[in-house]
């Protein structure tokens, strides 16, 4: 049978060779034919027209030439065209013949290709039969036993089956005997062979297919553990999991594994159960060297002993980290041993204090005795690692010290024994030293002049070494002979007995007295007793000498001090004159109390000297005289330089008059600070004060201000004068370049300050204070400097005018004033208090009214119109302060009854400006008619009507209300679509001008608003204009239809800003936002851009709603209702703040538009600086009108986040 098989195989192989040779022959012919075809293609010259078309062209040209009369040139051109056509026709005929040759060659190539295809099929069939026969022969079976099996294989495993260069495939065929083929197109493996060989191949392939590749990411600790100690742990892991191939990477900390899923899972479990820990120990490089050991011996020993990994990492900072990794128990044991190793071998330094005498003894003879002790210690402790040495010091320090420091350096293991050894040795030396303590001041006596005494002491007996500590007074005597030490001790005690010391404490003023002329006799008497007398710093005196001598000297010194007890009293510069008078009260005190009194003017000190009892009594009486007390007072009144002469009178006649009228008082006037002081019993002194203030009130002052030529005409205007005087009774006349002022001295002072502020071009204000208040400020320069830095103002104390001059930005000036008032009130809270005054009562706070309260209450009062408050101060009398506060509050209430206040609604801030500008003449007419005063306060949003000493007439009230109604009817603010605004205004503002002209009104766009118009004029004209505007807007809306979108109210502010412009530009549309209805209208656009813009707005609304819902959830979790907000402040008042539209309710169909904004903390601030509780204007108001038409009501607009009080003061919250 094998012979037959062999013969068949040989025959088939022979046949295959014949067919293969024939195929190769035909392939050669095929290639030759292809080359010939390419050459034919290269020779081909295609012609655009066919021979028939060319023939027709020739006939047409001949007909034209023969039948038409043509110029010679045209005829020649036609002949040339005919000639070219004939040549082209010949070429076309040749191309047709060439094309037929190409087609014949293509047919020949196709025939050869078909013949090659048939032969290839035959060869494939023969190969299949031959392979089957050869396979049966190799497997020693019949060809009928050969079968085929197909296995599906994952695409990622095909490469693994094939192997590099097909090596794995060949190996598989050799192992199983099968023919193994891989079909990449179907991801299948085709097996050919008998049943047993196919079964073997299937098993082998399935092992490959089912094998998994995986990576296990190791922790840093486990990765280090597997690599440590020659990878011992890794080898153990690999041996315990033979079915898994492992590849451990040092760089990536990944363990690559290959094997069956169950085996890999078991490996992962084993790794996760490893109890591996890592600990880092920081140490110096020197300590790291101990861990490594000589040649790495110690680190190897640690790794073998504890089965751990140890790695030492050095850095550039002279330090190292020892990384220990292994199982928890092994690591703990290893770390403990490492720490113990370091501890035992660590250098330790201790210091033993040694007497300087011992140090000198040990270092004699080149330190031979010192070296001997070190050799003896090294031998006793069996180590050479101990080092001894004295601590080095600079020469001066070393000479001054009585002791030295002996340093002992050794490893920890023997250090304690080394220290004990040294201490025992030093104790032996110490026993030969005698210590004697003397007073440090006597050390120089023991040394003697040029060291003469100490040299004598050193020679006593067998000689000794002596050291003296000048600071502590300790004398050390070193000698091995006891008798010598006793002789030296006796000599020192003899020197001390002749130089006893006694310290007597003396106060500093007494020291100066003793060293002055008064103590000259005392110093001489002490010196005669052979006693040294010297100053002991600032604490007293030191007496040196024999005991009985210094005892007598001490008695003399104490007697002198008892008779010359000194007390010093500071006095104010204003009191200098009264103290220096010939009949000064100080002279009386000297005579009656047997004391001596001296005034030191440079330091403003009164020095009282005498017995302690007398000096203390006189000091108390002088204090009562100067500042009051024990029923006496010292009342100070500020007197301006402009009236000081009138107050004093000729040769002091007025002062004498006051003193005569009020017997028992003393009045003096300081020419330095212009302060009038009244001293005496409290009741009489206050009566005298009343007389002085009443007289001052009647004095008229004259002053003048130099005016620049540019301001003379402007300031001389009647309205300007009214503003400058501001209700103060001051007469202003102009002469040359001066403005001459006459009136009450305080009013003149205020008007002059106003003029100077205008001339200087910056806001300047002067705060007039009482002398006591001014002294409080003057005493704290740091506070004044802090105020200037905090408020950025210029601040100066004007002592002559008893005022504080403050200049700068108006809001900053007011802040500075408030800080000054608060400082005064805090400095004397029992004697100072503030009373708030409504701004519309500023005129009522006249000098005469406040002076009257001052006279009756005994208080000093300072009023400031910027802050609208009065500061009261009472000297040493809280009761008078309470009376003054009550009287002032009653006065304010009585004034309020005489004032009619009309509050302007917060939605109409424009109304105040309108009254001040447009209707100012009408207001003046009402004032003149009803003899009243009308004040329009913009910041406070109110109008105040006052009639002096009488109720406000009903006619004035009615006229004012009618004027306000007229203003409302003649001013309307209306909002139109922003995108319609350019068209309404028109080119060069032509449309809005024509519109205004048609309806006889003024129309302008509100400044900084893109959609609001201001219409003003007569009432009927305004109403007609409003209706016309509405009709125009309606027509515009009909022409510009758009899509209306309802939006979340919280995003309308976003669409009012740059977001709207971005959307409009992106989609090419116009967008109008209506805050009132929370709607957005989208107009214009091309194609579907309008729909896209609407979709974008809806998306923005959806996002905003989701954000608000999340906020509501957070608030509900925190216990806050969704519509409320938690505030730390207890103030929750909401104030109506106008938005863009502010319209007249009377206008048909038009309503006020406003929004509410919380104004937390603003009411608290208003309470602090103003009595007005009206609405507060904030700096984030949207509407602002052109200055040429109507003001917005916000003068000097403040930034967002700042709040403004009724007085104009701002604060940032």
PDB file of N, CA and C in Angstrom, residues 341-381:
ATOM      1  N   UNK A 341      21.694  50.763  67.577  1.00  0.00           N
ATOM      2  CA  UNK A 341      23.047  50.842  67.042  1.00  0.00           C
ATOM      3  C   UNK A 341      23.507  52.302  66.948  1.00  0.00           C
ATOM      4  N   UNK A 342      22.628  53.151  66.429  1.00  0.00           N
ATOM      5  CA  UNK A 342      22.969  54.576  66.285  1.00  0.00           C
ATOM      6  C   UNK A 342      23.150  55.220  67.651  1.00  0.00           C
ATOM      7  N   UNK A 343      22.214  54.869  68.557  1.00  0.00           N
ATOM      8  CA  UNK A 343      22.276  55.471  69.891  1.00  0.00           C
ATOM      9  C   UNK A 343      23.579  55.132  70.604  1.00  0.00           C
ATOM     10  N   UNK A 344      23.964  53.889  70.530  1.00  0.00           N
ATOM     11  CA  UNK A 344      25.169  53.447  71.251  1.00  0.00           C
ATOM     12  C   UNK A 344      26.443  54.046  70.670  1.00  0.00           C
ATOM     13  N   UNK A 345      26.423  54.360  69.370  1.00  0.00           N
ATOM     14  CA  UNK A 345      27.628  54.872  68.719  1.00  0.00           C
ATOM     15  C   UNK A 345      27.567  56.372  68.446  1.00  0.00           C
ATOM     16  N   UNK A 346      26.578  57.025  69.038  1.00  0.00           N
ATOM     17  CA  UNK A 346      26.422  58.467  68.830  1.00  0.00           C
ATOM     18  C   UNK A 346      27.360  59.238  69.768  1.00  0.00           C
ATOM     19  N   UNK A 347      27.995  60.261  69.186  1.00  0.00           N
ATOM     20  CA  UNK A 347      28.856  61.114  70.010  1.00  0.00           C
ATOM     21  C   UNK A 347      27.997  61.984  70.913  1.00  0.00           C
ATOM     22  N   UNK A 348      28.354  62.014  72.175  1.00  0.00           N
ATOM     23  CA  UNK A 348      27.631  62.800  73.167  1.00  0.00           C
ATOM     24  C   UNK A 348      28.621  63.734  73.846  1.00  0.00           C
ATOM     25  N   UNK A 349      28.183  64.980  74.053  1.00  0.00           N
ATOM     26  CA  UNK A 349      29.051  65.949  74.710  1.00  0.00           C
ATOM     27  C   UNK A 349      28.408  66.408  76.004  1.00  0.00           C
ATOM     28  N   UNK A 350      29.199  66.400  77.060  1.00  0.00           N
ATOM     29  CA  UNK A 350      28.755  66.936  78.344  1.00  0.00           C
ATOM     30  C   UNK A 350      29.772  67.954  78.818  1.00  0.00           C
ATOM     31  N   UNK A 351      29.312  68.820  79.713  1.00  0.00           N
ATOM     32  CA  UNK A 351      30.183  69.885  80.214  1.00  0.00           C
ATOM     33  C   UNK A 351      30.213  69.828  81.732  1.00  0.00           C
ATOM     34  N   UNK A 352      31.386  69.908  82.278  1.00  0.00           N
ATOM     35  CA  UNK A 352      31.560  69.937  83.736  1.00  0.00           C
ATOM     36  C   UNK A 352      32.161  71.294  84.095  1.00  0.00           C
ATOM     37  N   UNK A 353      31.524  71.995  85.033  1.00  0.00           N
ATOM     38  CA  UNK A 353      32.014  73.305  85.453  1.00  0.00           C
ATOM     39  C   UNK A 353      33.205  73.105  86.386  1.00  0.00           C
ATOM     40  N   UNK A 354      34.284  73.769  86.037  1.00  0.00           N
ATOM     41  CA  UNK A 354      35.527  73.630  86.791  1.00  0.00           C
ATOM     42  C   UNK A 354      35.989  75.014  87.237  1.00  0.00           C
ATOM     43  N   UNK A 355      36.413  75.123  88.440  1.00  0.00           N
ATOM     44  CA  UNK A 355      36.938  76.400  88.914  1.00  0.00           C
ATOM     45  C   UNK A 355      38.126  76.813  88.060  1.00  0.00           C
ATOM     46  N   UNK A 356      38.219  78.123  87.812  1.00  0.00           N
ATOM     47  CA  UNK A 356      39.286  78.609  86.951  1.00  0.00           C
ATOM     48  C   UNK A 356      40.671  78.282  87.513  1.00  0.00           C
ATOM     49  N   UNK A 357      40.758  78.227  88.841  1.00  0.00           N
ATOM     50  CA  UNK A 357      42.038  77.855  89.454  1.00  0.00           C
ATOM     51  C   UNK A 357      42.455  76.448  89.059  1.00  0.00           C
ATOM     52  N   UNK A 358      41.459  75.531  89.024  1.00  0.00           N
ATOM     53  CA  UNK A 358      41.762  74.136  88.649  1.00  0.00           C
ATOM     54  C   UNK A 358      42.194  74.081  87.189  1.00  0.00           C
ATOM     55  N   UNK A 359      41.506  74.836  86.319  1.00  0.00           N
ATOM     56  CA  UNK A 359      41.871  74.860  84.898  1.00  0.00           C
ATOM     57  C   UNK A 359      43.328  75.299  84.738  1.00  0.00           C
ATOM     58  N   UNK A 360      43.689  76.383  85.417  1.00  0.00           N
ATOM     59  CA  UNK A 360      45.068  76.883  85.293  1.00  0.00           C
ATOM     60  C   UNK A 360      46.076  75.846  85.774  1.00  0.00           C
ATOM     61  N   UNK A 361      45.692  75.146  86.858  1.00  0.00           N
ATOM     62  CA  UNK A 361      46.592  74.119  87.412  1.00  0.00           C
ATOM     63  C   UNK A 361      46.787  72.982  86.410  1.00  0.00           C
ATOM     64  N   UNK A 362      45.675  72.556  85.760  1.00  0.00           N
ATOM     65  CA  UNK A 362      45.753  71.423  84.827  1.00  0.00           C
ATOM     66  C   UNK A 362      46.527  71.778  83.554  1.00  0.00           C
ATOM     67  N   UNK A 363      46.506  73.038  83.171  1.00  0.00           N
ATOM     68  CA  UNK A 363      47.161  73.430  81.922  1.00  0.00           C
ATOM     69  C   UNK A 363      48.605  73.863  82.117  1.00  0.00           C
ATOM     70  N   UNK A 364      49.089  73.860  83.366  1.00  0.00           N
ATOM     71  CA  UNK A 364      50.495  74.183  83.608  1.00  0.00           C
ATOM     72  C   UNK A 364      51.397  73.111  83.001  1.00  0.00           C
ATOM     73  N   UNK A 365      52.632  73.492  82.656  1.00  0.00           N
ATOM     74  CA  UNK A 365      53.617  72.554  82.084  1.00  0.00           C
ATOM     75  C   UNK A 365      53.058  71.878  80.829  1.00  0.00           C
ATOM     76  N   UNK A 366      52.514  72.714  79.912  1.00  0.00           N
ATOM     77  CA  UNK A 366      51.998  72.214  78.630  1.00  0.00           C
ATOM     78  C   UNK A 366      50.885  71.205  78.817  1.00  0.00           C
ATOM     79  N   UNK A 367      50.145  71.311  79.944  1.00  0.00           N
ATOM     80  CA  UNK A 367      48.984  70.454  80.174  1.00  0.00           C
ATOM     81  C   UNK A 367      49.342  69.019  80.480  1.00  0.00           C
ATOM     82  N   UNK A 368      50.504  68.774  81.039  1.00  0.00           N
ATOM     83  CA  UNK A 368      50.945  67.408  81.305  1.00  0.00           C
ATOM     84  C   UNK A 368      49.993  66.696  82.260  1.00  0.00           C
ATOM     85  N   UNK A 369      49.551  67.426  83.329  1.00  0.00           N
ATOM     86  CA  UNK A 369      48.647  66.808  84.301  1.00  0.00           C
ATOM     87  C   UNK A 369      47.278  66.503  83.660  1.00  0.00           C
ATOM     88  N   UNK A 370      46.853  67.371  82.752  1.00  0.00           N
ATOM     89  CA  UNK A 370      45.574  67.189  82.043  1.00  0.00           C
ATOM     90  C   UNK A 370      45.641  65.937  81.156  1.00  0.00           C
ATOM     91  N   UNK A 371      46.757  65.748  80.441  1.00  0.00           N
ATOM     92  CA  UNK A 371      46.939  64.581  79.575  1.00  0.00           C
ATOM     93  C   UNK A 371      47.003  63.303  80.386  1.00  0.00           C
ATOM     94  N   UNK A 372      47.559  63.403  81.556  1.00  0.00           N
ATOM     95  CA  UNK A 372      47.665  62.231  82.427  1.00  0.00           C
ATOM     96  C   UNK A 372      46.273  61.743  82.846  1.00  0.00           C
ATOM     97  N   UNK A 373      45.376  62.694  83.159  1.00  0.00           N
ATOM     98  CA  UNK A 373      44.007  62.316  83.542  1.00  0.00           C
ATOM     99  C   UNK A 373      43.315  61.616  82.365  1.00  0.00           C
ATOM    100  N   UNK A 374      43.509  62.097  81.128  1.00  0.00           N
ATOM    101  CA  UNK A 374      42.849  61.502  79.959  1.00  0.00           C
ATOM    102  C   UNK A 374      43.373  60.084  79.718  1.00  0.00           C
ATOM    103  N   UNK A 375      44.697  59.854  79.866  1.00  0.00           N
ATOM    104  CA  UNK A 375      45.251  58.514  79.666  1.00  0.00           C
ATOM    105  C   UNK A 375      44.712  57.562  80.727  1.00  0.00           C
ATOM    106  N   UNK A 376      44.636  58.049  81.962  1.00  0.00           N
ATOM    107  CA  UNK A 376      44.136  57.223  83.054  1.00  0.00           C
ATOM    108  C   UNK A 376      42.675  56.825  82.808  1.00  0.00           C
ATOM    109  N   UNK A 377      41.864  57.735  82.302  1.00  0.00           N
ATOM    110  CA  UNK A 377      40.446  57.463  82.045  1.00  0.00           C
ATOM    111  C   UNK A 377      40.286  56.474  80.890  1.00  0.00           C
ATOM    112  N   UNK A 378      41.037  56.629  79.799  1.00  0.00           N
ATOM    113  CA  UNK A 378      40.944  55.727  78.653  1.00  0.00           C
ATOM    114  C   UNK A 378      41.291  54.301  79.053  1.00  0.00           C
ATOM    115  N   UNK A 379      42.299  54.171  79.930  1.00  0.00           N
ATOM    116  CA  UNK A 379      42.706  52.838  80.384  1.00  0.00           C
ATOM    117  C   UNK A 379      41.635  52.230  81.282  1.00  0.00           C
ATOM    118  N   UNK A 380      41.043  53.052  82.171  1.00  0.00           N
ATOM    119  CA  UNK A 380      40.034  52.541  83.102  1.00  0.00           C
ATOM    120  C   UNK A 380      38.766  52.099  82.369  1.00  0.00           C
ATOM    121  N   UNK A 381      38.388  52.802  81.292  1.00  0.00           N
ATOM    122  CA  UNK A 381      37.131  52.501  80.576  1.00  0.00           C
ATOM    123  C   UNK A 381      37.364  51.678  79.319  1.00  0.00           C
TER     124      UNK A 381
END
